[in-house]
XYZ file of C-alpha atoms in Angstrom:
757
model
C -0.067 -0.065 -0.433
C 2.989 1.952 0.732
C 4.712 1.586 -2.369
C 1.521 2.078 -4.643
C 0.793 5.971 -2.916
C 4.803 6.730 -3.542
C 4.191 5.747 -7.195
C 0.805 7.847 -7.302
C 3.112 11.486 -5.960
C 5.836 10.344 -8.151
C 3.203 10.477 -11.353
C 1.535 13.500 -9.616
C 4.403 15.580 -9.373
C 5.580 14.497 -12.738
C 2.816 15.408 -14.466
C 2.522 18.574 -13.413
C 6.361 18.797 -13.979
C 6.099 18.090 -17.782
C 3.352 20.853 -17.916
C 4.141 24.175 -16.216
C 7.672 23.916 -16.449
C 7.820 24.746 -19.957
C 4.932 27.218 -19.871
C 6.679 29.170 -17.493
C 10.372 29.092 -19.240
C 8.251 29.900 -22.243
C 6.352 33.184 -20.724
C 10.132 33.968 -19.120
C 11.812 34.668 -21.995
C 9.219 35.951 -24.009
C 9.502 38.526 -21.468
C 13.190 38.694 -22.034
C 12.864 39.236 -25.886
C 11.527 42.176 -25.583
C 13.911 44.023 -24.249
C 16.864 42.725 -26.042
C 19.213 45.061 -28.031
C 21.260 44.200 -31.041
C 24.652 44.147 -30.176
C 26.850 46.861 -30.749
C 30.284 46.745 -32.801
C 32.757 47.611 -30.417
C 32.976 46.230 -27.101
C 33.516 49.160 -25.138
C 30.438 50.899 -25.756
C 28.958 52.178 -22.769
C 26.414 50.140 -22.785
C 28.015 46.851 -24.116
C 28.418 44.806 -20.906
C 24.687 45.700 -20.135
C 24.284 43.802 -23.688
C 26.556 41.347 -23.213
C 25.290 40.192 -19.595
C 21.545 39.884 -20.985
C 22.994 37.653 -24.281
C 24.914 35.719 -22.216
C 21.348 35.324 -19.736
C 19.149 34.705 -22.299
C 22.196 32.198 -23.417
C 21.873 29.967 -20.373
C 18.315 30.131 -19.957
C 18.359 28.592 -24.040
C 20.910 26.242 -21.517
C 18.276 25.421 -19.329
C 15.165 24.915 -21.276
C 16.964 21.917 -23.491
C 17.546 20.776 -19.659
C 13.978 20.647 -18.056
C 12.687 18.827 -22.345
C 15.876 16.019 -22.171
C 14.746 15.805 -18.554
C 10.663 16.009 -19.129
C 12.004 13.769 -22.002
C 13.144 11.224 -19.401
C 9.979 11.594 -17.642
C 7.822 10.443 -20.268
C 9.682 7.535 -20.961
C 9.800 6.673 -17.118
C 5.992 7.388 -17.122
C 5.025 5.302 -20.308
C 6.380 2.148 -18.633
C 4.114 -0.557 -16.346
C 4.385 0.174 -12.923
C 6.718 -1.805 -10.798
C 6.061 -4.681 -8.259
C 9.004 -4.123 -5.812
C 11.879 -6.834 -5.414
C 11.879 -8.104 -1.723
C 15.012 -8.594 -0.567
C 16.349 -10.311 2.764
C 16.970 -7.193 3.983
C 14.362 -4.182 5.866
C 14.523 -1.022 4.443
C 12.748 2.124 5.601
C 13.707 4.595 2.405
C 14.435 4.686 -0.978
C 17.894 4.293 -1.212
C 18.280 1.273 1.855
C 15.383 -0.421 -0.765
C 17.788 -0.234 -3.536
C 21.001 -1.813 -0.908
C 20.433 -5.444 -2.556
C 19.905 -4.632 -5.973
C 23.612 -4.406 -7.125
C 26.244 -6.180 -5.886
C 28.598 -3.026 -5.286
C 26.157 -2.005 -2.167
C 25.994 -5.817 -0.512
C 29.455 -5.287 0.888
C 29.858 -4.832 4.543
C 32.395 -2.467 6.966
C 31.872 1.134 6.221
C 30.158 1.077 3.146
C 27.608 -0.677 4.185
C 27.275 1.048 7.544
C 26.854 4.686 5.453
C 24.360 2.347 3.082
C 22.334 0.162 4.910
C 22.394 0.862 8.597
C 21.864 4.814 8.333
C 19.395 4.728 5.854
C 17.446 1.956 8.360
C 17.193 -1.454 7.955
C 13.278 -2.211 9.177
C 10.462 -1.613 7.409
C 7.131 -2.536 7.610
C 6.906 -4.665 4.169
C 7.369 -8.311 5.466
C 10.645 -9.768 3.377
C 9.469 -13.036 1.294
C 11.816 -15.131 0.408
C 12.155 -15.473 -3.208
C 12.107 -18.871 -3.568
C 10.448 -22.017 -4.359
C 7.672 -23.253 -1.309
C 8.924 -26.897 -1.728
C 12.321 -26.521 -3.146
C 14.657 -28.173 -0.821
C 17.442 -26.474 0.937
C 20.606 -27.940 1.475
C 22.588 -27.186 4.847
C 26.064 -28.930 5.535
C 27.560 -28.759 8.877
C 31.120 -30.534 10.162
C 30.297 -31.735 13.544
C 32.749 -33.894 16.323
C 32.491 -34.653 19.785
C 30.029 -34.762 22.337
C 29.422 -30.807 23.114
C 29.443 -29.802 19.044
C 26.765 -32.487 19.070
C 25.277 -30.480 21.821
C 25.897 -27.348 20.316
C 24.177 -27.806 16.970
C 20.889 -28.776 18.567
C 20.483 -25.421 19.337
C 21.508 -23.844 16.127
C 19.228 -26.659 14.135
C 16.302 -25.458 16.606
C 16.560 -21.987 15.250
C 16.350 -22.914 11.455
C 13.845 -25.237 12.017
C 11.502 -22.167 13.901
C 11.589 -19.990 10.795
C 11.599 -22.666 8.199
C 9.486 -22.756 5.879
C 11.097 -25.380 2.939
C 12.388 -28.450 3.263
C 15.956 -28.377 4.752
C 18.330 -31.772 4.075
C 20.888 -30.897 6.353
C 24.577 -32.805 5.308
C 26.824 -33.715 8.441
C 29.887 -34.214 8.312
C 30.781 -36.140 10.990
C 32.877 -38.567 13.531
C 31.528 -41.626 15.085
C 30.475 -40.080 18.106
C 28.341 -37.573 16.771
C 27.361 -39.955 14.174
C 25.484 -41.498 16.848
C 23.845 -38.917 19.187
C 22.684 -36.763 16.297
C 21.456 -40.495 14.317
C 19.864 -41.404 17.446
C 18.201 -37.794 17.778
C 16.545 -37.246 14.562
C 15.251 -40.348 14.129
C 13.394 -40.098 17.242
C 12.688 -35.977 16.547
C 10.942 -37.259 13.429
C 10.328 -33.852 12.155
C 8.677 -33.849 8.830
C 10.150 -32.845 5.411
C 13.340 -32.540 7.045
C 16.115 -35.399 5.303
C 19.909 -36.385 6.646
C 22.806 -37.659 5.247
C 26.120 -38.427 7.917
C 29.371 -38.500 5.797
C 32.363 -39.997 7.681
C 34.787 -36.889 8.761
C 37.583 -39.993 10.053
C 38.103 -40.635 6.116
C 38.851 -36.954 5.407
C 41.524 -36.996 7.995
C 43.963 -38.046 5.494
C 42.932 -35.007 2.972
C 43.623 -32.053 5.443
C 46.042 -33.893 8.231
C 49.621 -32.618 6.338
C 48.147 -28.937 7.057
C 48.835 -28.141 10.758
C 46.287 -26.170 12.357
C 46.484 -23.773 16.132
C 42.948 -23.164 15.295
C 41.113 -24.905 18.848
C 38.639 -26.690 16.103
C 41.369 -29.101 14.948
C 41.473 -31.163 12.181
C 38.032 -30.774 12.081
C 38.360 -27.072 11.761
C 39.627 -28.007 7.911
C 36.636 -29.734 6.498
C 35.204 -27.353 5.206
C 37.475 -27.438 2.991
C 37.133 -31.319 1.074
C 33.265 -30.071 0.467
C 32.985 -30.453 -2.866
C 34.492 -34.221 -2.531
C 32.801 -34.808 -0.033
C 28.968 -34.016 -0.537
C 27.343 -35.603 -3.556
C 28.656 -34.735 -7.224
C 24.637 -33.338 -8.370
C 24.351 -31.578 -5.377
C 24.817 -27.915 -6.979
C 24.611 -25.510 -4.019
C 24.875 -25.705 -0.457
C 24.674 -23.497 2.904
C 27.473 -23.987 5.108
C 27.117 -23.667 9.112
C 29.615 -23.280 12.096
C 27.860 -25.467 14.951
C 27.735 -22.248 16.663
C 25.838 -20.065 14.878
C 21.840 -19.027 15.337
C 19.369 -18.106 13.120
C 16.824 -15.329 13.972
C 15.130 -15.260 10.945
C 14.103 -18.324 7.338
C 16.978 -19.495 5.945
C 15.307 -19.576 2.620
C 16.135 -15.938 2.606
C 19.366 -16.659 2.668
C 19.189 -19.598 0.215
C 17.753 -17.075 -2.463
C 20.701 -15.159 -1.937
C 22.482 -17.384 -4.863
C 20.544 -16.003 -7.670
C 22.494 -12.759 -7.140
C 25.657 -14.629 -7.843
C 27.152 -12.433 -10.772
C 30.206 -14.145 -13.481
C 32.854 -16.733 -11.898
C 31.656 -16.136 -8.290
C 30.974 -18.765 -6.760
C 30.993 -18.737 -2.630
C 28.901 -16.207 -0.649
C 30.645 -14.622 2.216
C 30.989 -11.968 5.101
C 33.524 -10.079 5.535
C 35.824 -10.103 8.793
C 34.197 -8.579 11.670
C 37.502 -8.585 13.342
C 40.758 -6.282 12.912
C 42.679 -9.972 12.454
C 43.683 -10.269 9.203
C 44.646 -6.196 9.115
C 47.636 -7.615 11.168
C 48.088 -4.589 13.676
C 46.586 -6.265 16.697
C 49.791 -6.964 18.432
C 53.448 -6.947 17.475
C 54.747 -8.677 14.684
C 51.415 -10.192 14.287
C 51.352 -11.711 11.288
C 48.249 -12.809 9.686
C 48.230 -15.062 5.848
C 47.427 -12.529 3.845
C 43.084 -11.949 2.631
C 41.775 -9.354 0.439
C 41.380 -6.591 2.521
C 39.804 -7.182 6.442
C 39.096 -10.274 5.253
C 36.238 -13.533 5.295
C 34.568 -14.741 8.102
C 33.833 -18.789 6.647
C 31.338 -19.428 10.025
C 28.572 -19.305 7.092
C 29.564 -20.215 3.601
C 27.589 -19.923 -0.096
C 29.278 -22.749 -2.068
C 28.373 -22.876 -5.598
C 29.991 -26.442 -5.714
C 29.143 -26.958 -9.012
C 31.582 -24.837 -10.374
C 33.831 -24.654 -7.696
C 34.146 -28.958 -9.587
C 35.037 -26.738 -12.352
C 37.620 -24.351 -11.743
C 39.392 -27.689 -9.568
C 38.378 -26.269 -6.485
C 40.578 -29.308 -4.695
C 43.991 -27.924 -6.950
C 43.549 -24.637 -6.021
C 43.027 -24.887 -2.525
C 46.319 -27.013 -2.195
C 48.213 -25.199 -4.211
C 47.548 -21.846 -2.522
C 47.731 -24.021 1.247
C 51.353 -25.553 -0.149
C 52.622 -21.981 -1.004
C 51.498 -19.911 2.145
C 52.643 -22.669 4.731
C 56.205 -22.544 3.248
C 56.224 -19.017 5.310
C 53.438 -19.228 7.580
C 54.196 -22.503 8.926
C 50.279 -23.207 10.097
C 47.678 -22.199 10.189
C 45.727 -19.730 13.159
C 41.955 -19.917 11.961
C 41.948 -22.968 10.513
C 39.829 -23.641 6.888
C 39.145 -19.541 7.386
C 43.349 -18.877 6.764
C 42.657 -21.464 3.665
C 39.732 -19.598 1.967
C 41.253 -15.982 2.348
C 44.270 -16.973 0.901
C 42.667 -18.250 -2.167
C 40.088 -15.066 -2.356
C 43.113 -12.680 -2.500
C 44.763 -14.488 -5.367
C 41.322 -14.228 -7.036
C 38.907 -12.415 -5.319
C 36.443 -12.566 -8.394
C 35.141 -16.060 -6.310
C 33.734 -13.657 -3.871
C 30.127 -12.546 -3.903
C 29.916 -10.296 -0.930
C 27.205 -11.011 1.326
C 26.020 -8.236 3.870
C 27.230 -8.656 7.384
C 24.096 -9.420 9.194
C 24.355 -12.959 7.422
C 26.826 -13.802 10.292
C 26.845 -10.975 12.895
C 29.926 -12.205 14.535
C 29.785 -11.996 18.312
C 34.026 -12.298 19.004
C 35.384 -9.753 21.182
C 36.344 -6.504 19.729
C 33.967 -6.996 16.066
C 32.539 -4.089 13.970
C 29.368 -6.723 14.702
C 27.611 -2.901 15.844
C 27.426 -2.114 12.100
C 25.812 -4.923 11.220
C 22.639 -3.835 12.571
C 20.821 -0.905 13.956
C 17.115 -2.909 15.301
C 16.261 -6.276 15.978
C 15.059 -6.894 12.561
C 18.175 -6.255 10.601
C 19.724 -9.392 12.882
C 19.429 -12.814 10.348
C 22.321 -15.081 11.736
C 24.276 -14.803 15.252
C 28.050 -16.440 15.143
C 29.415 -16.727 18.845
C 32.534 -17.334 17.581
C 34.760 -16.824 20.237
C 36.593 -19.321 22.548
C 34.375 -17.466 25.524
C 30.595 -18.393 23.219
C 28.768 -16.461 25.387
C 30.862 -14.701 28.287
C 31.546 -12.999 24.919
C 32.593 -8.737 25.345
C 29.696 -7.083 23.051
C 27.009 -4.411 24.300
C 24.269 -6.206 23.363
C 25.384 -9.279 24.281
C 22.617 -10.003 27.091
C 19.646 -9.194 24.158
C 22.322 -11.663 22.183
C 22.109 -13.781 24.533
C 18.724 -14.520 25.464
C 17.916 -14.388 21.548
C 20.131 -17.829 22.228
C 18.886 -19.754 25.012
C 15.222 -18.981 23.585
C 16.204 -21.901 21.060
C 18.717 -23.612 23.755
C 15.022 -24.243 25.935
C 12.653 -24.513 23.202
C 10.624 -27.523 22.832
C 11.928 -29.233 20.139
C 8.949 -31.503 20.133
C 6.796 -27.968 18.834
C 8.962 -28.105 15.664
C 7.485 -31.544 14.187
C 4.989 -29.272 11.752
C 3.923 -30.248 8.782
C 4.495 -28.550 5.578
C 1.387 -27.764 4.023
C 1.236 -28.111 0.286
C 4.512 -29.868 -0.194
C 4.539 -33.759 -1.715
C 7.254 -35.373 0.788
C 8.709 -38.981 0.706
C 6.876 -41.330 2.268
C 8.557 -42.306 6.158
C 7.505 -45.085 6.614
C 8.406 -45.268 10.465
C 6.031 -42.379 10.693
C 3.498 -43.691 8.821
C 3.443 -46.730 11.032
C 3.213 -44.975 14.236
C 0.347 -43.325 12.759
C -1.041 -46.289 11.305
C -0.636 -48.406 14.522
C -2.079 -45.183 16.965
C -5.013 -44.979 14.458
C -6.144 -48.376 15.550
C -6.133 -47.906 19.203
C -9.957 -46.886 20.488
C -10.074 -43.433 21.751
C -12.530 -44.543 24.069
C -11.311 -46.927 25.854
C -10.975 -45.445 29.464
C -7.271 -46.831 29.678
C -6.150 -45.435 25.666
C -3.600 -42.965 27.225
C -1.779 -45.973 29.043
C -1.839 -47.605 25.410
C -0.702 -44.885 23.353
C 2.410 -44.034 26.478
C 2.813 -47.351 25.048
C 4.032 -45.993 21.116
C 5.034 -42.610 21.779
C 8.296 -42.250 20.235
C 10.511 -39.460 22.960
C 13.214 -36.938 21.239
C 16.086 -38.670 22.746
C 20.211 -37.171 22.770
C 22.455 -40.103 23.927
C 25.912 -38.501 25.274
C 24.662 -35.382 26.829
C 27.648 -35.144 28.145
C 31.218 -36.224 27.188
C 32.221 -39.824 27.548
C 34.859 -42.122 27.571
C 34.839 -45.553 28.396
C 38.700 -47.750 27.580
C 37.255 -51.797 27.784
C 38.740 -53.789 30.205
C 40.542 -57.302 28.884
C 39.190 -59.559 31.015
C 35.306 -59.140 29.878
C 34.301 -58.561 33.842
C 33.108 -54.967 33.388
C 29.673 -53.975 34.721
C 28.037 -50.679 34.118
C 25.526 -49.759 36.996
C 22.141 -48.747 35.058
C 19.659 -45.879 36.163
C 16.945 -43.688 34.992
C 15.756 -40.502 36.664
C 13.977 -36.885 36.169
C 14.924 -33.463 37.368
C 13.257 -34.353 41.301
C 16.158 -37.054 41.499
C 18.574 -34.897 40.424
C 20.901 -34.778 44.332
C 21.108 -38.663 44.258
C 23.675 -38.152 41.310
C 26.701 -37.285 43.128
C 26.203 -40.200 45.426
C 26.261 -42.306 43.220
C 28.895 -40.929 41.647
C 31.237 -41.534 45.065
C 29.599 -45.561 46.002
C 30.229 -46.814 41.812
C 33.111 -46.354 40.548
C 32.489 -48.141 37.793
C 31.304 -46.733 34.752
C 27.412 -44.902 34.786
C 24.728 -45.138 32.075
C 21.610 -42.925 33.076
C 18.279 -42.209 31.006
C 17.388 -38.732 32.370
C 13.435 -37.604 31.725
C 13.694 -33.754 31.257
C 12.429 -31.176 29.363
C 14.808 -28.790 26.758
C 14.311 -26.110 29.272
C 15.256 -28.871 32.312
C 18.264 -30.451 30.401
C 19.711 -27.237 30.519
C 20.021 -27.008 33.839
C 21.371 -30.226 34.631
C 23.771 -29.339 32.018
C 24.801 -26.319 34.496
C 23.704 -28.707 37.697
C 26.551 -31.029 35.971
C 28.954 -28.600 34.865
C 29.508 -27.192 39.018
C 29.941 -30.126 40.137
C 33.382 -31.630 40.841
C 32.229 -34.475 41.815
C 30.831 -35.389 38.246
C 32.488 -33.466 36.638
C 35.938 -35.434 37.377
C 34.032 -38.678 35.975
C 34.435 -39.535 32.448
C 32.395 -42.779 32.353
C 28.885 -41.795 33.681
C 26.348 -41.491 30.105
C 23.795 -39.292 30.612
C 21.225 -39.533 28.267
C 18.004 -37.384 28.048
C 14.992 -38.809 27.260
C 12.675 -35.336 26.033
C 8.859 -35.031 27.936
C 5.699 -35.555 25.909
C 3.181 -36.899 27.069
C 1.415 -37.132 30.664
C 3.323 -40.390 32.005
C 6.803 -41.278 33.130
C 8.237 -44.085 30.964
C 10.199 -45.184 32.728
C 10.900 -48.716 31.063
C 11.197 -46.703 27.954
C 14.608 -44.627 30.325
C 15.248 -47.839 31.582
C 15.632 -49.445 27.759
C 17.445 -46.124 27.102
C 20.163 -46.359 29.573
C 20.750 -50.114 28.847
C 21.358 -49.545 25.218
C 24.020 -47.414 26.191
C 26.281 -49.925 27.847
C 29.171 -50.641 27.173
C 30.815 -53.378 28.587
C 29.312 -56.990 28.838
C 27.548 -56.880 32.136
C 25.759 -54.499 33.974
C 23.822 -53.872 36.954
C 20.227 -52.914 36.591
C 19.560 -50.489 39.831
C 16.988 -47.624 41.071
C 18.119 -43.366 40.824
C 17.239 -43.838 44.850
C 19.726 -46.627 46.000
C 22.333 -46.457 47.170
C 24.956 -49.803 46.340
C 27.773 -50.933 49.242
C 31.312 -49.141 48.865
C 33.179 -51.456 46.970
C 29.781 -53.446 45.100
C 31.501 -52.807 41.787
C 34.852 -55.417 41.922
C 32.603 -57.573 44.252
C 29.815 -58.009 40.751
C 33.199 -58.211 38.964
C 34.662 -60.633 41.048
C 31.533 -62.623 40.830
C 31.391 -62.781 36.879
C 34.264 -64.979 37.553
C 33.358 -66.860 39.806
C 30.077 -67.968 39.083
C 30.651 -68.141 35.475
C 28.300 -65.688 33.992
C 30.039 -65.701 30.667
C 28.796 -69.064 30.061
C 25.831 -69.587 32.103
C 22.834 -67.458 31.924
C 22.631 -65.843 35.497
C 20.612 -63.005 37.618
C 22.440 -61.803 40.305
C 20.852 -60.822 42.938
C 21.950 -57.676 45.156
C 19.819 -57.942 48.235
C 17.883 -54.326 49.173
C 16.783 -52.572 52.530
C 16.066 -48.929 52.734
C 15.842 -46.729 55.738
C 13.725 -43.597 56.703
C 16.343 -41.402 57.374
C 17.443 -38.562 55.251
C 20.934 -38.346 57.370
C 22.221 -42.475 57.200
C 26.069 -43.115 58.806
C 26.072 -45.547 55.482
C 27.492 -49.532 56.845
C 30.857 -50.189 55.601
C 30.049 -53.645 55.745
C 28.171 -56.575 55.906
C 28.012 -56.500 59.834
C 27.694 -53.058 59.796
C 24.855 -53.216 58.026
C 23.457 -56.377 60.207
C 24.025 -54.813 63.436
C 21.621 -51.482 62.473
C 18.800 -53.976 60.927
C 18.920 -55.401 64.637
C 19.094 -51.818 66.017
C 15.631 -50.516 63.576
C 17.745 -47.986 61.481
C 17.432 -49.996 58.548
C 14.617 -52.134 57.383
C 14.912 -55.070 54.338
C 13.080 -53.160 51.387
C 9.172 -51.708 51.064
C 8.719 -54.705 54.049
C 5.785 -52.667 54.975
C 4.094 -52.272 52.671
C 5.526 -54.551 49.318
C 6.904 -57.815 51.101
C 5.838 -59.857 48.473
C 8.822 -57.036 46.051
C 11.203 -58.476 47.796
C 10.796 -62.032 49.939
C 12.276 -64.332 47.502
C 15.451 -63.324 48.407
C 15.131 -64.693 51.693
C 17.478 -62.331 54.214
C 16.879 -65.226 57.196
C 18.831 -67.168 55.013
C 21.350 -63.693 54.161
C 22.391 -62.686 57.454
C 24.234 -65.884 57.970
C 25.022 -66.741 53.939
C 28.742 -67.002 52.861
C 28.874 -67.926 49.521
C 26.267 -67.511 46.692
C 22.922 -69.508 47.202
C 19.721 -69.677 44.432
C 16.472 -68.586 45.089
C 12.815 -69.493 43.124
C 10.991 -66.579 41.160
C 7.709 -66.080 42.951
C 4.568 -63.660 41.688
C 5.621 -60.258 42.082
C 9.346 -60.952 42.304
C 11.494 -57.142 41.563
C 14.985 -57.807 43.092
C 18.071 -55.988 41.685
C 19.737 -58.125 39.528
C 23.379 -57.942 37.628
C 22.651 -59.558 34.148
C 24.569 -59.718 30.795
C 24.184 -56.701 28.248
C 21.783 -59.136 25.902
C 19.285 -59.529 28.784
C 15.524 -58.338 27.253
C 14.202 -55.096 27.639
C 11.379 -53.791 29.878
C 8.107 -53.610 28.467
C 6.993 -50.516 27.813
C 3.127 -51.317 28.734
C 4.143 -50.087 31.994
C 4.282 -46.665 32.964
C 4.638 -44.576 35.597
C 3.948 -46.736 38.398
C 3.436 -50.462 39.356
C 4.583 -53.309 38.206
C 7.184 -52.463 35.668
C 10.069 -54.091 36.798
C 8.106 -57.333 38.091
C 7.278 -57.660 34.545
C 11.013 -57.576 33.100
C 11.598 -60.755 36.217
C 9.046 -62.847 34.896
C 10.474 -62.472 31.259
C 14.300 -63.784 32.641
C 12.185 -66.157 34.447
C 9.926 -67.142 31.097
C 13.843 -67.435 29.007
C 15.232 -69.838 31.934
C 17.944 -67.139 33.953
C 18.662 -68.194 37.107
C 17.787 -65.903 40.151
C 21.699 -66.223 42.355
C 21.730 -64.059 45.702
C 24.990 -62.691 46.339
C 26.172 -62.992 50.395
C 27.790 -60.227 50.550
C 26.471 -57.686 48.397
C 23.603 -54.597 49.436
C 21.862 -51.688 48.215
C 20.113 -48.786 51.256
C 17.093 -47.256 48.947
C 17.306 -43.662 50.480
C 14.337 -41.392 51.377
C 12.509 -38.939 49.208
C 9.373 -37.448 48.754
C 6.651 -39.707 47.182
C 6.852 -39.094 43.093
C 3.701 -38.051 41.414
C 2.573 -41.204 39.961
C 2.483 -43.075 43.191
C 0.679 -40.458 44.249
C -1.634 -41.087 41.413
C -1.779 -44.518 41.448
C -3.196 -44.765 45.096
C -5.538 -41.882 44.910
C -6.899 -42.305 40.826
C -8.850 -45.936 40.728
C -9.424 -45.900 37.000
C -5.121 -46.363 37.275
C -5.369 -49.302 39.254
C -8.245 -50.492 36.988
C -6.077 -49.778 33.594
C -2.973 -51.341 35.322
C -4.822 -54.096 36.547
C -6.219 -54.770 32.372
C -1.768 -54.071 31.256
C -1.045 -56.887 33.378
C -3.430 -59.554 32.436
C -2.793 -58.619 29.419
C 1.022 -58.887 29.254
C 0.413 -62.401 31.489
C -1.635 -63.425 28.697
C 1.098 -62.520 25.966
C 3.298 -64.401 28.210
C 1.458 -67.639 27.975
C 1.507 -67.108 23.880
C 5.481 -65.964 23.789
C 6.493 -69.134 25.982
C 3.877 -71.944 25.258
C 3.332 -74.545 28.908
C 6.290 -73.281 30.776
C 4.462 -69.994 30.890
C 1.187 -70.968 32.848
C 2.677 -70.100 35.668
C 2.245 -66.747 35.480
C -1.615 -66.913 34.390
C -2.255 -67.683 38.389
C -0.306 -65.048 39.459
C -2.576 -62.840 41.804
C -4.019 -60.139 39.591
C -4.178 -58.032 43.424
C -1.222 -57.994 43.789
């Protein structure tokens, strides 16, 4: 509307100029003609100076008239043209000068010229920019990602892209084996429509760049972007390359459309470096790699892969790197140094992007010249090792924007792209078919639905290291928890020195709280053999058995001790279990080693350091056998009376409702997912072990103690909700019937289990 109004005003102004300016000029010249006299022959004539002045004035007026007529002729040509539809660019502007910012490639630079033309003229507009890209065109994004921390950081980048996007996306991840496992599991469970993911083995590419000495903290992976033309599919023509520390504040399609502005031999789209690094004046004897002016930052790159391959990019960057390394000896900024050296020799390769496509938040940058208003921000780049602690005038605003995506519920990004045909996702299709077969009028519908809910899962949320032992006796403690049990982690780490696999049921915001808690704990940070696996919240139930299965799935040792987070194992249990593996020939038999469970009602307990101390506290009433007063069936088969005097392991028989804590081989069956919240989740698993003919053997010198805590939300629902208990009973009956069908005659005993237990 604003553009139409401006157009009409321009038309009226031009029309007035066409009719009134010639008329006024004619009148003026006519009046002048009445006073003109013949020029004197002699320049010394007294009136000659006046006459000469009049003649000069007349000549000037004729020239002005000619200029006006030429201007009017140009206006007529412009008015005769059809109205021009404004072309939206990815840059906002309030003025005509601002709107012309993207019309010419010479105005798309960064630095002082851009600050004058872009920021000074205003970067905001009432018009909402629409990306000039096909609605269903797939946008390709390449990211190099290696290690645990980078795999966690890249999720925030992906969230920011998904939040704004309106197009199908195809991510190309160049990863090490760690990042591939983490991201493959994450995207598989995320199930975002119209998003495809491919992985490329970075380890296979190391030989391509390992000959380049690199001082940058990114290590060898910081050089991988140089070989993308060789790594990515040959039929892929263009790609946007991003660092993992990028946050998008707009639709990535606006960046994708900039490819259409490449001219001539331009094959690289880059933003000018906003620090003085390549100017070589940061300190005495500072000698950076050669660069064009301030150089370019490679946190955001537009690559025309097909043209780069024709230009023999591989040969080009290699020759440049070899030549410069003869004097520079190593790179300081990884691939960025080599990209800039190539551009210095071949400036025609680069298409300079406006600097708001890579607002670089390292110390002492000129990033403030890239924006004037919030609407100007497109891409934020945390390209300092300090990350969120970087010094910047508006760092609080940038930090809050980053934290918004960091804690944003990723489940909300599972939105469909309407109107775009997509490839069939068989996993999603099968899930929808299964859910559609459930009866929504069933009182237990929510219980049944939870069994099939796919929870977004991020395994190895923190750094993890494990070196397998050669004797094949190692044991991992397996447990699950939510935010309200976080305080148990340090105590468990002090009691168990071996590997631990934990599944945490958290929201995105809670995951960041956990991260801060863990990073602030000396106990947790001193342990690198604890795997933390985040299962993100979804639905109304606590998916206890899913969590156990996730934790079990990440066990790297031959054996695992299936525990719960509110139990503290006795000191030395880890080594005791490893010795039991050998003594009881666990490698060649199917055994479940039972660790007797006790409990205390005291929040402050002098933890017994031996069986003798435990028996003493048991006799004094400081300790009790676990749940003896509310659920004796759960651990009665352990035979605590026999355990008091036992010195050797002894076998016990399965009984109804038996739910001990056991050590088993890693290949044991999973927990049944139909049981959520409180009730029968462990009972069903022990029944499965019995059906598969596991022997239950009680260890005479092992024990664990349950620490007191407030009742969980699920046990409160179980106790107060009659329908909850009715559905649990139904699920138990169905499980028993399934067992009978699967294991035949041997499973008939499970059909006689008291359903009221």
